Coordinates of C-alpha atoms in Angstrom, one line a residue:
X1 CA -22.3 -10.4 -81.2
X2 CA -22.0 -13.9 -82.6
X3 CA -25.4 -16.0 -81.9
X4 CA -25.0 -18.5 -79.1
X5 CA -25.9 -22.1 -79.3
X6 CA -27.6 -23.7 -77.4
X7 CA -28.0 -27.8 -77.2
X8 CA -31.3 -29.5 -75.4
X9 CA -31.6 -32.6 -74.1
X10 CA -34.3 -34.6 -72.8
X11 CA -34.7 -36.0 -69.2
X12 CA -34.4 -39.7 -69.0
X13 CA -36.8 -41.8 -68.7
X14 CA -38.2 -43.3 -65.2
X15 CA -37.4 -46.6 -66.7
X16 CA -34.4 -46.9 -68.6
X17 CA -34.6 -50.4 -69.4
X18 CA -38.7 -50.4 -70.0
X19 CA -38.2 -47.9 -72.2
X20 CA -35.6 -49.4 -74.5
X21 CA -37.8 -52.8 -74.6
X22 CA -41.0 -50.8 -76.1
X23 CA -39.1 -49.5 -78.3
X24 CA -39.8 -49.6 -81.9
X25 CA -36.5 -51.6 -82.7
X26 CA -37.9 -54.7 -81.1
X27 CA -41.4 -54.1 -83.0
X28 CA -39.7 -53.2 -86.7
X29 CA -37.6 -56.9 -85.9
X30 CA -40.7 -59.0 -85.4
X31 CA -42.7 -57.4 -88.2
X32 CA -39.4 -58.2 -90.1
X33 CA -39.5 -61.6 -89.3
X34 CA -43.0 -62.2 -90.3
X35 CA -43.0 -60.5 -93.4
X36 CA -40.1 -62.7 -94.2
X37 CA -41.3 -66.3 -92.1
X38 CA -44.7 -65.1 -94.5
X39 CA -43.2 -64.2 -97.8
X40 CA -41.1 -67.5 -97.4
X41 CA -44.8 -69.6 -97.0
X42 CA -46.4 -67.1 -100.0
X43 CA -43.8 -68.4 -102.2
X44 CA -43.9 -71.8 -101.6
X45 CA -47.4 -72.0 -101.5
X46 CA -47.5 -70.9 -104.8
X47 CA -44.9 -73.3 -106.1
X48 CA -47.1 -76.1 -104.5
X49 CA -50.5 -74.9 -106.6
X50 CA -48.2 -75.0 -109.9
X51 CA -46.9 -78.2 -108.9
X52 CA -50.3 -79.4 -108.1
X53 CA -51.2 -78.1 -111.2
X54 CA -48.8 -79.8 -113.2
X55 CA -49.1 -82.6 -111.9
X56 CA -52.6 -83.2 -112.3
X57 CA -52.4 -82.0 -115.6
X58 CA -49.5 -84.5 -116.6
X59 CA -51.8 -87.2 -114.9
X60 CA -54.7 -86.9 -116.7
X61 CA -52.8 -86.8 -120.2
X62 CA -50.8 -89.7 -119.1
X63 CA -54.0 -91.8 -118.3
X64 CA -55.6 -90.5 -121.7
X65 CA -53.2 -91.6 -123.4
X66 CA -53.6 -95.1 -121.7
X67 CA -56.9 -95.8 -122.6
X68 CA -56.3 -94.5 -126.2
X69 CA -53.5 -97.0 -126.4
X70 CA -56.3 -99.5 -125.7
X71 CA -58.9 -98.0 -128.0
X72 CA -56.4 -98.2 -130.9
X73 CA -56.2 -101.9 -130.2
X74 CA -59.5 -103.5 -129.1
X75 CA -61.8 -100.2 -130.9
X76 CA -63.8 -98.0 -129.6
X77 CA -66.5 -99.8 -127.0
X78 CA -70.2 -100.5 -127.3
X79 CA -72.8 -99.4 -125.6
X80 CA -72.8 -102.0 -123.8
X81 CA -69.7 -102.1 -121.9
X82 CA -69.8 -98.0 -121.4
X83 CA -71.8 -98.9 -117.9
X84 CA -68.8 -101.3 -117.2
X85 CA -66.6 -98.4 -117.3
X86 CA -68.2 -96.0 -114.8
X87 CA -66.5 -98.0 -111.5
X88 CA -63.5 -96.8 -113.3
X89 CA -61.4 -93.3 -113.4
X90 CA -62.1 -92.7 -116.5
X91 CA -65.0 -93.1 -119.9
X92 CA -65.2 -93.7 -123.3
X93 CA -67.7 -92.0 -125.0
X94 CA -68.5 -91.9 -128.7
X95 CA -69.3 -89.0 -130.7
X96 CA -71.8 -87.9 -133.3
X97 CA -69.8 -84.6 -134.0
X98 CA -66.6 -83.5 -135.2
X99 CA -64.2 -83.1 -131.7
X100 CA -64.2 -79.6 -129.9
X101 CA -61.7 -78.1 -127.7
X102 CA -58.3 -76.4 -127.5
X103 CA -55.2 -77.8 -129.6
X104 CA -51.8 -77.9 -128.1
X105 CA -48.6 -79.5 -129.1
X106 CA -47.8 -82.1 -126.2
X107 CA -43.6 -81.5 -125.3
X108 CA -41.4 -84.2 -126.0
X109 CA -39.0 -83.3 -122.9
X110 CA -41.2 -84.0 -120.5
X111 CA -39.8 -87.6 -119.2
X112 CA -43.2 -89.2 -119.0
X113 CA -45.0 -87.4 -122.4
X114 CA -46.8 -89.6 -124.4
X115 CA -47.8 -89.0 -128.3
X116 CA -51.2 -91.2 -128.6
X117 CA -52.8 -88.0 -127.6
X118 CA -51.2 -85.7 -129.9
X119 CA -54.2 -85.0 -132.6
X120 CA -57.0 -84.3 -129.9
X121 CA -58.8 -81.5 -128.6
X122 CA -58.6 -80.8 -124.8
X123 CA -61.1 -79.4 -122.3
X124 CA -60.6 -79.7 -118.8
X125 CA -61.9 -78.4 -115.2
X126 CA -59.0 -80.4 -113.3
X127 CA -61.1 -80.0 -110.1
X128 CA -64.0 -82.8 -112.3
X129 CA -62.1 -83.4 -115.1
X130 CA -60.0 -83.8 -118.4
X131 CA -61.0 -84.7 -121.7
X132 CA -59.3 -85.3 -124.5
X133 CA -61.8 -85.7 -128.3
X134 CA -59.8 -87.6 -130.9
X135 CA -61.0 -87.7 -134.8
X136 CA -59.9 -92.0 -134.8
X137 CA -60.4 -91.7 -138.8
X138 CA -64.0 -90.4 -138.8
X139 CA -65.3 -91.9 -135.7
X140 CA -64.3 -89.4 -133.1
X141 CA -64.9 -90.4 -129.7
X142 CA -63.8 -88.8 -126.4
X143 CA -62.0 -89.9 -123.3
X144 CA -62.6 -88.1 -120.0
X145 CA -60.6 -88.7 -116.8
X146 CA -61.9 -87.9 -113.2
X147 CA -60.0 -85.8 -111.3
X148 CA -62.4 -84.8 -108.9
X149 CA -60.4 -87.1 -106.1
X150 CA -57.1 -86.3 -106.9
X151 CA -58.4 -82.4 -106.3
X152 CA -60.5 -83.2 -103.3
X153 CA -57.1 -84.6 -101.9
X154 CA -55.1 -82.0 -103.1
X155 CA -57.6 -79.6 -101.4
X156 CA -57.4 -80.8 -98.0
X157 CA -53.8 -80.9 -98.0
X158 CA -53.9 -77.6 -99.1
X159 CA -56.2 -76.4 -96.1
X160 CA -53.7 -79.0 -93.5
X161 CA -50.7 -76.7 -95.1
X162 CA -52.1 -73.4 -94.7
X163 CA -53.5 -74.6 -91.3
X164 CA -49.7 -75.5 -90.0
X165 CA -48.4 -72.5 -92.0
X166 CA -50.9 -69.6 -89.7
X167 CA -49.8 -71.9 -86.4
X168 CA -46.2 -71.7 -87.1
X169 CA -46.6 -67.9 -88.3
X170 CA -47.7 -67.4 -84.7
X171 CA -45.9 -69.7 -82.8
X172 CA -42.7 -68.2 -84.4
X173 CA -43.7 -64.5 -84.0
X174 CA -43.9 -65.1 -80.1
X175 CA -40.8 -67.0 -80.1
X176 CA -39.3 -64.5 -82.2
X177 CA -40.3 -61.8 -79.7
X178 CA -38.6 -63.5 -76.9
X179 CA -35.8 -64.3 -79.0
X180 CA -34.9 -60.9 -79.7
X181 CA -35.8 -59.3 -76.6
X182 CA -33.1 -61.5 -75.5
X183 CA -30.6 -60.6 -78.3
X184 CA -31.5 -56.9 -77.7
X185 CA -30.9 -57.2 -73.6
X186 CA -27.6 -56.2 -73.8
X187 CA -28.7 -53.1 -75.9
X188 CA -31.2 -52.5 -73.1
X189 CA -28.8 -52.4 -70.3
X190 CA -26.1 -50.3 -72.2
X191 CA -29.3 -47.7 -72.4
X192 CA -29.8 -48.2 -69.3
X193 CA -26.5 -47.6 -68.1
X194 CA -25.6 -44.5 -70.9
X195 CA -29.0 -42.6 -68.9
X196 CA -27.8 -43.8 -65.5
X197 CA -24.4 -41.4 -66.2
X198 CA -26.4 -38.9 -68.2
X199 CA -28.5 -38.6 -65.3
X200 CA -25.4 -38.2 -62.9
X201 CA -23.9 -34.3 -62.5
X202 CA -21.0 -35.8 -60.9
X203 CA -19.2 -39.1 -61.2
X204 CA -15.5 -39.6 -59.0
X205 CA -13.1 -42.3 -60.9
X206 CA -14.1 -45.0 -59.1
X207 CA -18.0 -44.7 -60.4
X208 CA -16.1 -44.7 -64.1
X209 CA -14.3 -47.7 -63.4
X210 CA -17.4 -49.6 -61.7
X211 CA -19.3 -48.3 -64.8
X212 CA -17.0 -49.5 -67.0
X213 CA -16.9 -52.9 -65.2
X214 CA -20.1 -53.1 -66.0
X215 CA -20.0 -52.4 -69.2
X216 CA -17.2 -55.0 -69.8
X217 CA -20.2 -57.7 -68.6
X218 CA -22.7 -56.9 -71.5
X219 CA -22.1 -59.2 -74.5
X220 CA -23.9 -62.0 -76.1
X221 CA -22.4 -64.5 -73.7
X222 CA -25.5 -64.9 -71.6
X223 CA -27.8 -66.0 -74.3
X224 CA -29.3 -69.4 -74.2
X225 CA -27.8 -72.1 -76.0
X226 CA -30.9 -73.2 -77.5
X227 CA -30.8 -69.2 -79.8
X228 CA -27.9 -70.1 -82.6
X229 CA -27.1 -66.5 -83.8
X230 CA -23.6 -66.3 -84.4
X231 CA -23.8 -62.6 -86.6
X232 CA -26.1 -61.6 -83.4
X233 CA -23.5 -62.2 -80.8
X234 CA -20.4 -61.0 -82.5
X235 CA -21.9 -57.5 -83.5
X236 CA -22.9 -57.7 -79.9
X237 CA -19.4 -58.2 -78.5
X238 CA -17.8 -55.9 -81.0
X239 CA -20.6 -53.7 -79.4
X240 CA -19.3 -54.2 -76.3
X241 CA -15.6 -53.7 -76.9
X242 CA -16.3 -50.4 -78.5
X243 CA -18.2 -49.3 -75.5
X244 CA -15.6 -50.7 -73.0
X245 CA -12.9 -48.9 -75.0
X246 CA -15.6 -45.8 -75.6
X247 CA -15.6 -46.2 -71.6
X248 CA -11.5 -46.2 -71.1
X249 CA -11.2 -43.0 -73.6
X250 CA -13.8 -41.3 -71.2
X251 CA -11.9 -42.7 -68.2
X252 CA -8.5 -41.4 -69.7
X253 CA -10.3 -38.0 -70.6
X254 CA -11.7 -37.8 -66.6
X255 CA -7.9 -38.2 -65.3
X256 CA -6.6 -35.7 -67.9
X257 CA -9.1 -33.3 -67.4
X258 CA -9.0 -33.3 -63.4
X259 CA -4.8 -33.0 -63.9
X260 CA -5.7 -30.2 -66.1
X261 CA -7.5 -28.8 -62.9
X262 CA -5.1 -29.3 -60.7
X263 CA -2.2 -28.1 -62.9
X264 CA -4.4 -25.0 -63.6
X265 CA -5.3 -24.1 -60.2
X266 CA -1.4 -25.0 -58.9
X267 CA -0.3 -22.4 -61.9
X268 CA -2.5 -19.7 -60.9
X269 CA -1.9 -20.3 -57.2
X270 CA 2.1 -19.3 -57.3
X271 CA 1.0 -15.7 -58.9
X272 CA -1.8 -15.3 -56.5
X273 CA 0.3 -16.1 -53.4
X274 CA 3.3 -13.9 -54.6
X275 CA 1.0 -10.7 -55.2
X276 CA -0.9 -11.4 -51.8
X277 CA 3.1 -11.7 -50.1
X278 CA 3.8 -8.4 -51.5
X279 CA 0.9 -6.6 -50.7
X280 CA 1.2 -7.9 -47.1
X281 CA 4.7 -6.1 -47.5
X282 CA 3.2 -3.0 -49.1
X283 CA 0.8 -2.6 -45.8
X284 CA 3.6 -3.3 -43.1
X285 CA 7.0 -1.8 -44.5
X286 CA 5.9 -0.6 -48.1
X287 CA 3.9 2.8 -47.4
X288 CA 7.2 4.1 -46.0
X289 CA 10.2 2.2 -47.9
X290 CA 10.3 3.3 -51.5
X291 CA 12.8 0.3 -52.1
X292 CA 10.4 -2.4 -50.5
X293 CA 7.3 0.0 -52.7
X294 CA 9.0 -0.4 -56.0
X295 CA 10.0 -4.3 -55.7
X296 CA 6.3 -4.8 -54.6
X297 CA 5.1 -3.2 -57.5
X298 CA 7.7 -4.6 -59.9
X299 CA 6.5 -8.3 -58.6
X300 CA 3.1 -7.5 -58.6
X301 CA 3.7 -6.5 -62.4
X302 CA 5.4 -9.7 -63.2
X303 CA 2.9 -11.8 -61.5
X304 CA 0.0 -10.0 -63.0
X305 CA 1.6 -10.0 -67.0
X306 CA 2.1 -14.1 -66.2
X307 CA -1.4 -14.9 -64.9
X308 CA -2.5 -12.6 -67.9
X309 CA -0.5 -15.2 -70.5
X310 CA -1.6 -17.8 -68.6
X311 CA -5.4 -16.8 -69.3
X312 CA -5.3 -16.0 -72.6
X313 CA -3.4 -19.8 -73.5
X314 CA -6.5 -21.3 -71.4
X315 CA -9.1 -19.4 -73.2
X316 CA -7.0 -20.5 -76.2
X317 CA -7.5 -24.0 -75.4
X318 CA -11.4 -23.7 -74.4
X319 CA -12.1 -22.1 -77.5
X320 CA -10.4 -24.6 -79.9
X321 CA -12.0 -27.6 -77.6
X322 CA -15.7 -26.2 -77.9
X323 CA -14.6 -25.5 -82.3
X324 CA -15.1 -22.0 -81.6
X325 CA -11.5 -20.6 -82.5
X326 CA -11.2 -18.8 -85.4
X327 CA -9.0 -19.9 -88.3
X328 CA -8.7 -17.8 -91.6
X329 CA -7.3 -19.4 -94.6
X330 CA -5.2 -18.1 -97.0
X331 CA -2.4 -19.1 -99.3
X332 CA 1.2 -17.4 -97.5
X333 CA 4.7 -18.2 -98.2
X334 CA 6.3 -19.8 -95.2
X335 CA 9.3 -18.9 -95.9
X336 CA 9.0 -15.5 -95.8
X337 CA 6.7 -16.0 -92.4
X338 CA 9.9 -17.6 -90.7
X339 CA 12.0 -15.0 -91.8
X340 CA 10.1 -12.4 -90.0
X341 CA 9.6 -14.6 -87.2
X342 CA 13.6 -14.9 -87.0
X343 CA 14.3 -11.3 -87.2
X344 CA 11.9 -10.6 -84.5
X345 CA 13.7 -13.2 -82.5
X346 CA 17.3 -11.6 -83.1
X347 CA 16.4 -8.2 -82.1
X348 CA 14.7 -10.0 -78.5
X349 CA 18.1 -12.0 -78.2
X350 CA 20.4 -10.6 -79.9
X351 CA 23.0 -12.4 -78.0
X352 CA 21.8 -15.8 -79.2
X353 CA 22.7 -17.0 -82.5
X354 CA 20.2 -18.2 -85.4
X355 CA 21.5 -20.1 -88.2
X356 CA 18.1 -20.1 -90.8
X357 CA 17.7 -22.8 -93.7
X358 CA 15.6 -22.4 -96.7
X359 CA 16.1 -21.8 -100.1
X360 CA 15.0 -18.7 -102.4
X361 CA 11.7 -20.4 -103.8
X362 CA 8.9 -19.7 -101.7
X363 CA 7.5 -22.2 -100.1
X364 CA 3.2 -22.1 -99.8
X365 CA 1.0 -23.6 -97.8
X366 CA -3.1 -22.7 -97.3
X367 CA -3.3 -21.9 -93.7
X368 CA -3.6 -19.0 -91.2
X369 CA -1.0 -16.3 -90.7
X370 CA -1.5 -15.9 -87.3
X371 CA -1.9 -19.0 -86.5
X372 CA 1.5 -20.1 -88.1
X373 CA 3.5 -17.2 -86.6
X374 CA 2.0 -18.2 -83.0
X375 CA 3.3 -22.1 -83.9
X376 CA 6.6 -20.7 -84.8
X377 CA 7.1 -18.4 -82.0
X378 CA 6.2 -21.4 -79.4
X379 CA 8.9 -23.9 -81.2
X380 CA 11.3 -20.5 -81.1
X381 CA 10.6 -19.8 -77.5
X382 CA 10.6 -23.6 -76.2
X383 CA 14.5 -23.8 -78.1
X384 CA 15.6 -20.9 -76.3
X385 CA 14.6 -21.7 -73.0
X386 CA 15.6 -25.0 -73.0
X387 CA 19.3 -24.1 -74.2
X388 CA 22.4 -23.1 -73.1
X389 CA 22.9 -19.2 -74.3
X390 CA 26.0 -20.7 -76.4
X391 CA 23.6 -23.2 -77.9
X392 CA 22.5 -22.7 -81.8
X393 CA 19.2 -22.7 -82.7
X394 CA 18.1 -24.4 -86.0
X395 CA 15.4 -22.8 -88.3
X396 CA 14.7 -24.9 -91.6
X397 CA 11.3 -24.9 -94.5
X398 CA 11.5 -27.2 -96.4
X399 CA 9.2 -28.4 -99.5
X400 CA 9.4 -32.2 -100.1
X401 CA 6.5 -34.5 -101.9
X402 CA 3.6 -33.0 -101.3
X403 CA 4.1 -31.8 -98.0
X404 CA 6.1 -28.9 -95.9
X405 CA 8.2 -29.4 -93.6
X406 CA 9.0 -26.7 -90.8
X407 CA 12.0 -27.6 -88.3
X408 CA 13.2 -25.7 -85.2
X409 CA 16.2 -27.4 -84.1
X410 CA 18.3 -26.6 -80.6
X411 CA 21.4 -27.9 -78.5
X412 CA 19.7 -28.0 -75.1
X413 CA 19.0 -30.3 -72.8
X414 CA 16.9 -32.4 -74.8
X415 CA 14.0 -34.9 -73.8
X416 CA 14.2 -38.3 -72.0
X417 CA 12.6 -41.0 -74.4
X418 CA 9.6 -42.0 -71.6
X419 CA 8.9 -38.4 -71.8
X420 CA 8.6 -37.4 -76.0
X421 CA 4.9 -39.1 -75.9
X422 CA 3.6 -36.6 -73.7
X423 CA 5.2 -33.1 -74.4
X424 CA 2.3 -32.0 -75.8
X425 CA 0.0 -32.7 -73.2
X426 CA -0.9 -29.4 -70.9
X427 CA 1.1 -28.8 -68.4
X428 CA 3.4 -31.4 -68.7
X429 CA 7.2 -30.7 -67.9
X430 CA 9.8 -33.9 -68.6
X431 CA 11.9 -32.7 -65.5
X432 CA 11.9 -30.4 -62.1
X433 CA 14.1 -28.3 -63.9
X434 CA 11.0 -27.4 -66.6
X435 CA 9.1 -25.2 -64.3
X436 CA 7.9 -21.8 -64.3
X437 CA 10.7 -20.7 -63.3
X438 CA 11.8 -20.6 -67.4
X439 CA 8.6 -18.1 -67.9
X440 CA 6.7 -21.2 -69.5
X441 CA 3.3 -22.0 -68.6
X442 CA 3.4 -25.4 -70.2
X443 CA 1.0 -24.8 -72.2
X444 CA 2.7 -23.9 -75.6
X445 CA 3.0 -27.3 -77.2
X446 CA -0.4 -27.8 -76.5
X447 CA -1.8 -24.9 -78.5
X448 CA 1.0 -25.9 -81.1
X449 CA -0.1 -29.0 -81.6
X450 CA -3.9 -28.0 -81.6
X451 CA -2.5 -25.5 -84.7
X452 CA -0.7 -28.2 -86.7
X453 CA -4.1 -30.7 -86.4
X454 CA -6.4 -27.8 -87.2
X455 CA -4.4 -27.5 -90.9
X456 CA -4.3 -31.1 -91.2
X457 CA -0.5 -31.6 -90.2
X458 CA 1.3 -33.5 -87.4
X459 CA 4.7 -33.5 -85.7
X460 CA 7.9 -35.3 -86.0
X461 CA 10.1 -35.3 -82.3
X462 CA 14.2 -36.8 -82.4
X463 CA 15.6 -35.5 -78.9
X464 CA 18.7 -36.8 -77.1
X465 CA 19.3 -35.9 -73.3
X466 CA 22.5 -33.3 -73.1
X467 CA 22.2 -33.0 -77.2
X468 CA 19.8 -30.9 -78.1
X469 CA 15.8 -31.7 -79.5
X470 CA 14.4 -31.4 -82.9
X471 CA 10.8 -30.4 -83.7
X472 CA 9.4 -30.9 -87.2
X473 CA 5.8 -29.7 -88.2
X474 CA 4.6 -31.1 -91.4
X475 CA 2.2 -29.6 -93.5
X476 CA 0.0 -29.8 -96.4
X477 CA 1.7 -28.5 -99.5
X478 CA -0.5 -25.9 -101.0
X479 CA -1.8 -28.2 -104.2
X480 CA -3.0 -30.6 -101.6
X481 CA -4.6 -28.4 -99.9
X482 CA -6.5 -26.8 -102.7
X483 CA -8.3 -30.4 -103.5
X484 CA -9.4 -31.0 -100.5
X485 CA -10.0 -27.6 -98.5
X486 CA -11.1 -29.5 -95.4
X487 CA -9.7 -27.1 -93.0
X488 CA -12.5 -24.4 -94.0
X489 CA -13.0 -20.7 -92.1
X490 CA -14.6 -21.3 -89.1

């Protein structure tokens, strides 16, 4: 016995809407946001400090080289006017040692670089200082500028910018929250709505077309003007469209499936009232009339083998709607699958006359047997009742560019052009004269046309009123097939 399956779902919630706003969509945005709002400040914090850096740095080698401008002109100062130099930025100080400190080339590309400075010796802390120790010929001296207020300035506006920086980090993650509990509304009331029908056993058509009113409402129009996200709002009304269209293909599916219903229950009611009519016949006048007992049972018979066909084409259907059909692939030569599908149909009509078209090459195609003889025997049985019995009936296979093509051809009545786009839905008949009256169910085409999609084919309908109609499946050809096996055993 094949293992069932069986598919769960959770109730929805008591709030729809409450529950789609604490979601964690709205939480992974705003830590988004702020990872990104705070990465952004990181890195231009950090281009400030070099900046800073640099800056200072340039400073202080700039107003070295200043004052050793002036040394090189006036000398080095005395002791005397050292003291005169302390209301200033900078000092003069000579030395009794050879100069100390760390060498590096100063960059001529720098626009404001100076080269009085090149032969000292540097040591800094840029938060006090910078000094610069020069040889000057055997009388080194050194020259130190204060940068302690430039870096107590620096320092504050440092602390002012990281002060704004934490407000606006917070300010903006509260106005990002409202902002995108805005943008995600929409979302919140197509949840909403999506558990409103999943919570609903029945809905008639006009709760589908309210419900898809509705839907038609949710885009990104209602956002305030203030919020500029144009990628927001058009994902949120291509959003939209695909649920409104999501909404008509379930509205279309509603009307087809309730005609399927009714078309259903109209079929099996013809069969059921005929057997009840004769058995009312068989318990007044049949117990004692063998003529009236034998056409009772004979109509009964009928009835019962057409409400049989009937079933199985339904079950047919249900199966291949829930996947659960079985199709086995194999590789078979179509030709030789329509020839015994045409002599079958000779020996049932031999009176009717077959005129076959194929050539001696086989012809292959990767599909199933059975299911190809059932599609053939539906295009065969739809020419022949839908023909005069002088009418010929066309059977052609033919292999063309990577694909099959199977024909039935007939010189009936043929199809009125409104009506081709819908011969294959279930139990649809172009005209009063299609009826059960033919033996038809109107349900072969159906089930053809579930066969041809299952192997990855499609049909080709030409029909002229009072002509005749021509039906072509095409198919796969079996190299094609092979690369890409999609139809697989189910």
């Amino acid at each position: 016995m094949p293992r069932s399956r069986h598919r769960f779902q959770t109730p929805p919630p008591a709030d729809p809407i409450a529950a789609a706003r604490d979601s964690s969509l709205a939480l992974r945005l705003n830590i988004g946001f702020f990872l990104r709002q705070l990465g952004i400040f990181l890195l231009m914090d950090l281009l400030l400090l070099v900046l800073a850096v640099f800056g200072m740095s340039l400073y202080a080698e700039n107003r070295c080289a200043d004052v050793v401008e002036l040394v090189n002109q006036r000398g080095v100062p005395s002791e005397d006017a050292l003291a005169w130099m302390e209301a200033s930025d900078y000092t003069i100080t000579p030395l009794d040692r050879n100069p100390e400190g760390i060498e590096y080339t100063v960059t001529s590309w720098l626009p404001t670089s100076r080269w009085e400075t090149v032969d000292g010796l540097r040591t800094w802390d840029l938060s006090s200082y910078y000094t610069i120790e020069l040889p000057n010929n055997g009388r080194p001296y050194a020259v130190t500028v204060d940068t302690s207020g430039i870096f107590t300035g620096l320092w504050w506006a440092g602390v002012v910018i990281l002060i704004c920086q934490a407000l606006s980090l917070l300010t903006n993650l509260f106005r990002s929250n409202r902002s995108i509990r805005k943008v995600l509304r929409p979302i919140q009331d197509l949840a909403a709505t999506a558990a409103r029908l999943n919570s609903m056993t029945h809905m008639s058509k006009r709760e589908i077309e309210s419900l898809t009113g509705e839907l038609g409402k949710i885009d990104a129009a209602h956002l305030d003007s203030r919020i500029d996200l144009p990628p927001t709002q058009k994902e949120l009304r291509s959003l939209a469209q695909a649920i409104n269209e999501l909404m008509d293909r379930v509205n279309q599916a509603y009307s087809a499936q309730m005609r399927f219903v009714s078309d259903a229950s109209h079929e099996l009611r013809t069969p059921i009232a005929v057997i009840q009519g004769y058995a009312a016949l068989l318990d007044r006048w049949g117990k004692t009339d063998p003529e009236a007992l034998q056409e009772s049972i004979d109509a009964i018979r009928g009835e019962a083998a057409s409400m049989e066909r009937l079933v199985e084409q339904l079950l047919f259907l249900a199966r291949g709607d829930n996947d659960s059909q079985p199709v086995k692939m194999e590789t078979l030569d179509l030709t030789d699958l329509a020839g015994e599908v045409l002599r079958e149909e000779e020996m049932i009509h031999p009176e009717r006359t077959f005129l076959p078209r194929w050539g001696e090459d086989p012809v292959s195609i990767y599909a199933d047997p059975g299911l190809m003889k059932q599609l053939l025997r539906i295009l065969m049985d739809n020419s022949l009742k839908y023909s005069p019995p002088e009418g010929r009936i066309y059977l052609r296979v033919l292999a063309s560019q990577g694909h099959v093509r199977l024909t039935v051809q007939d010189e009936g009545m043929g199809i009125p052009p409104e009506g081709i786009p819908h011969i294959f839905e279930r139990f649809y008949r172009t005209d009063q004269s299609r009826d059960r009256k033919t033996g038809g169910t109107g349900l072969g085409l159906s089930i053809a046309k579930w066969i041809v999609e299952r192997h990855g084919g499609w049909f080709e309908v030409v029909s002229r009123p009072e002509v005749g109609t021509r039906i072509t499946v095409v198919l796969p050809a079996l190299q094609k097939t092979i690369d890409n096996p999609s139809p697989a055993t189910v």
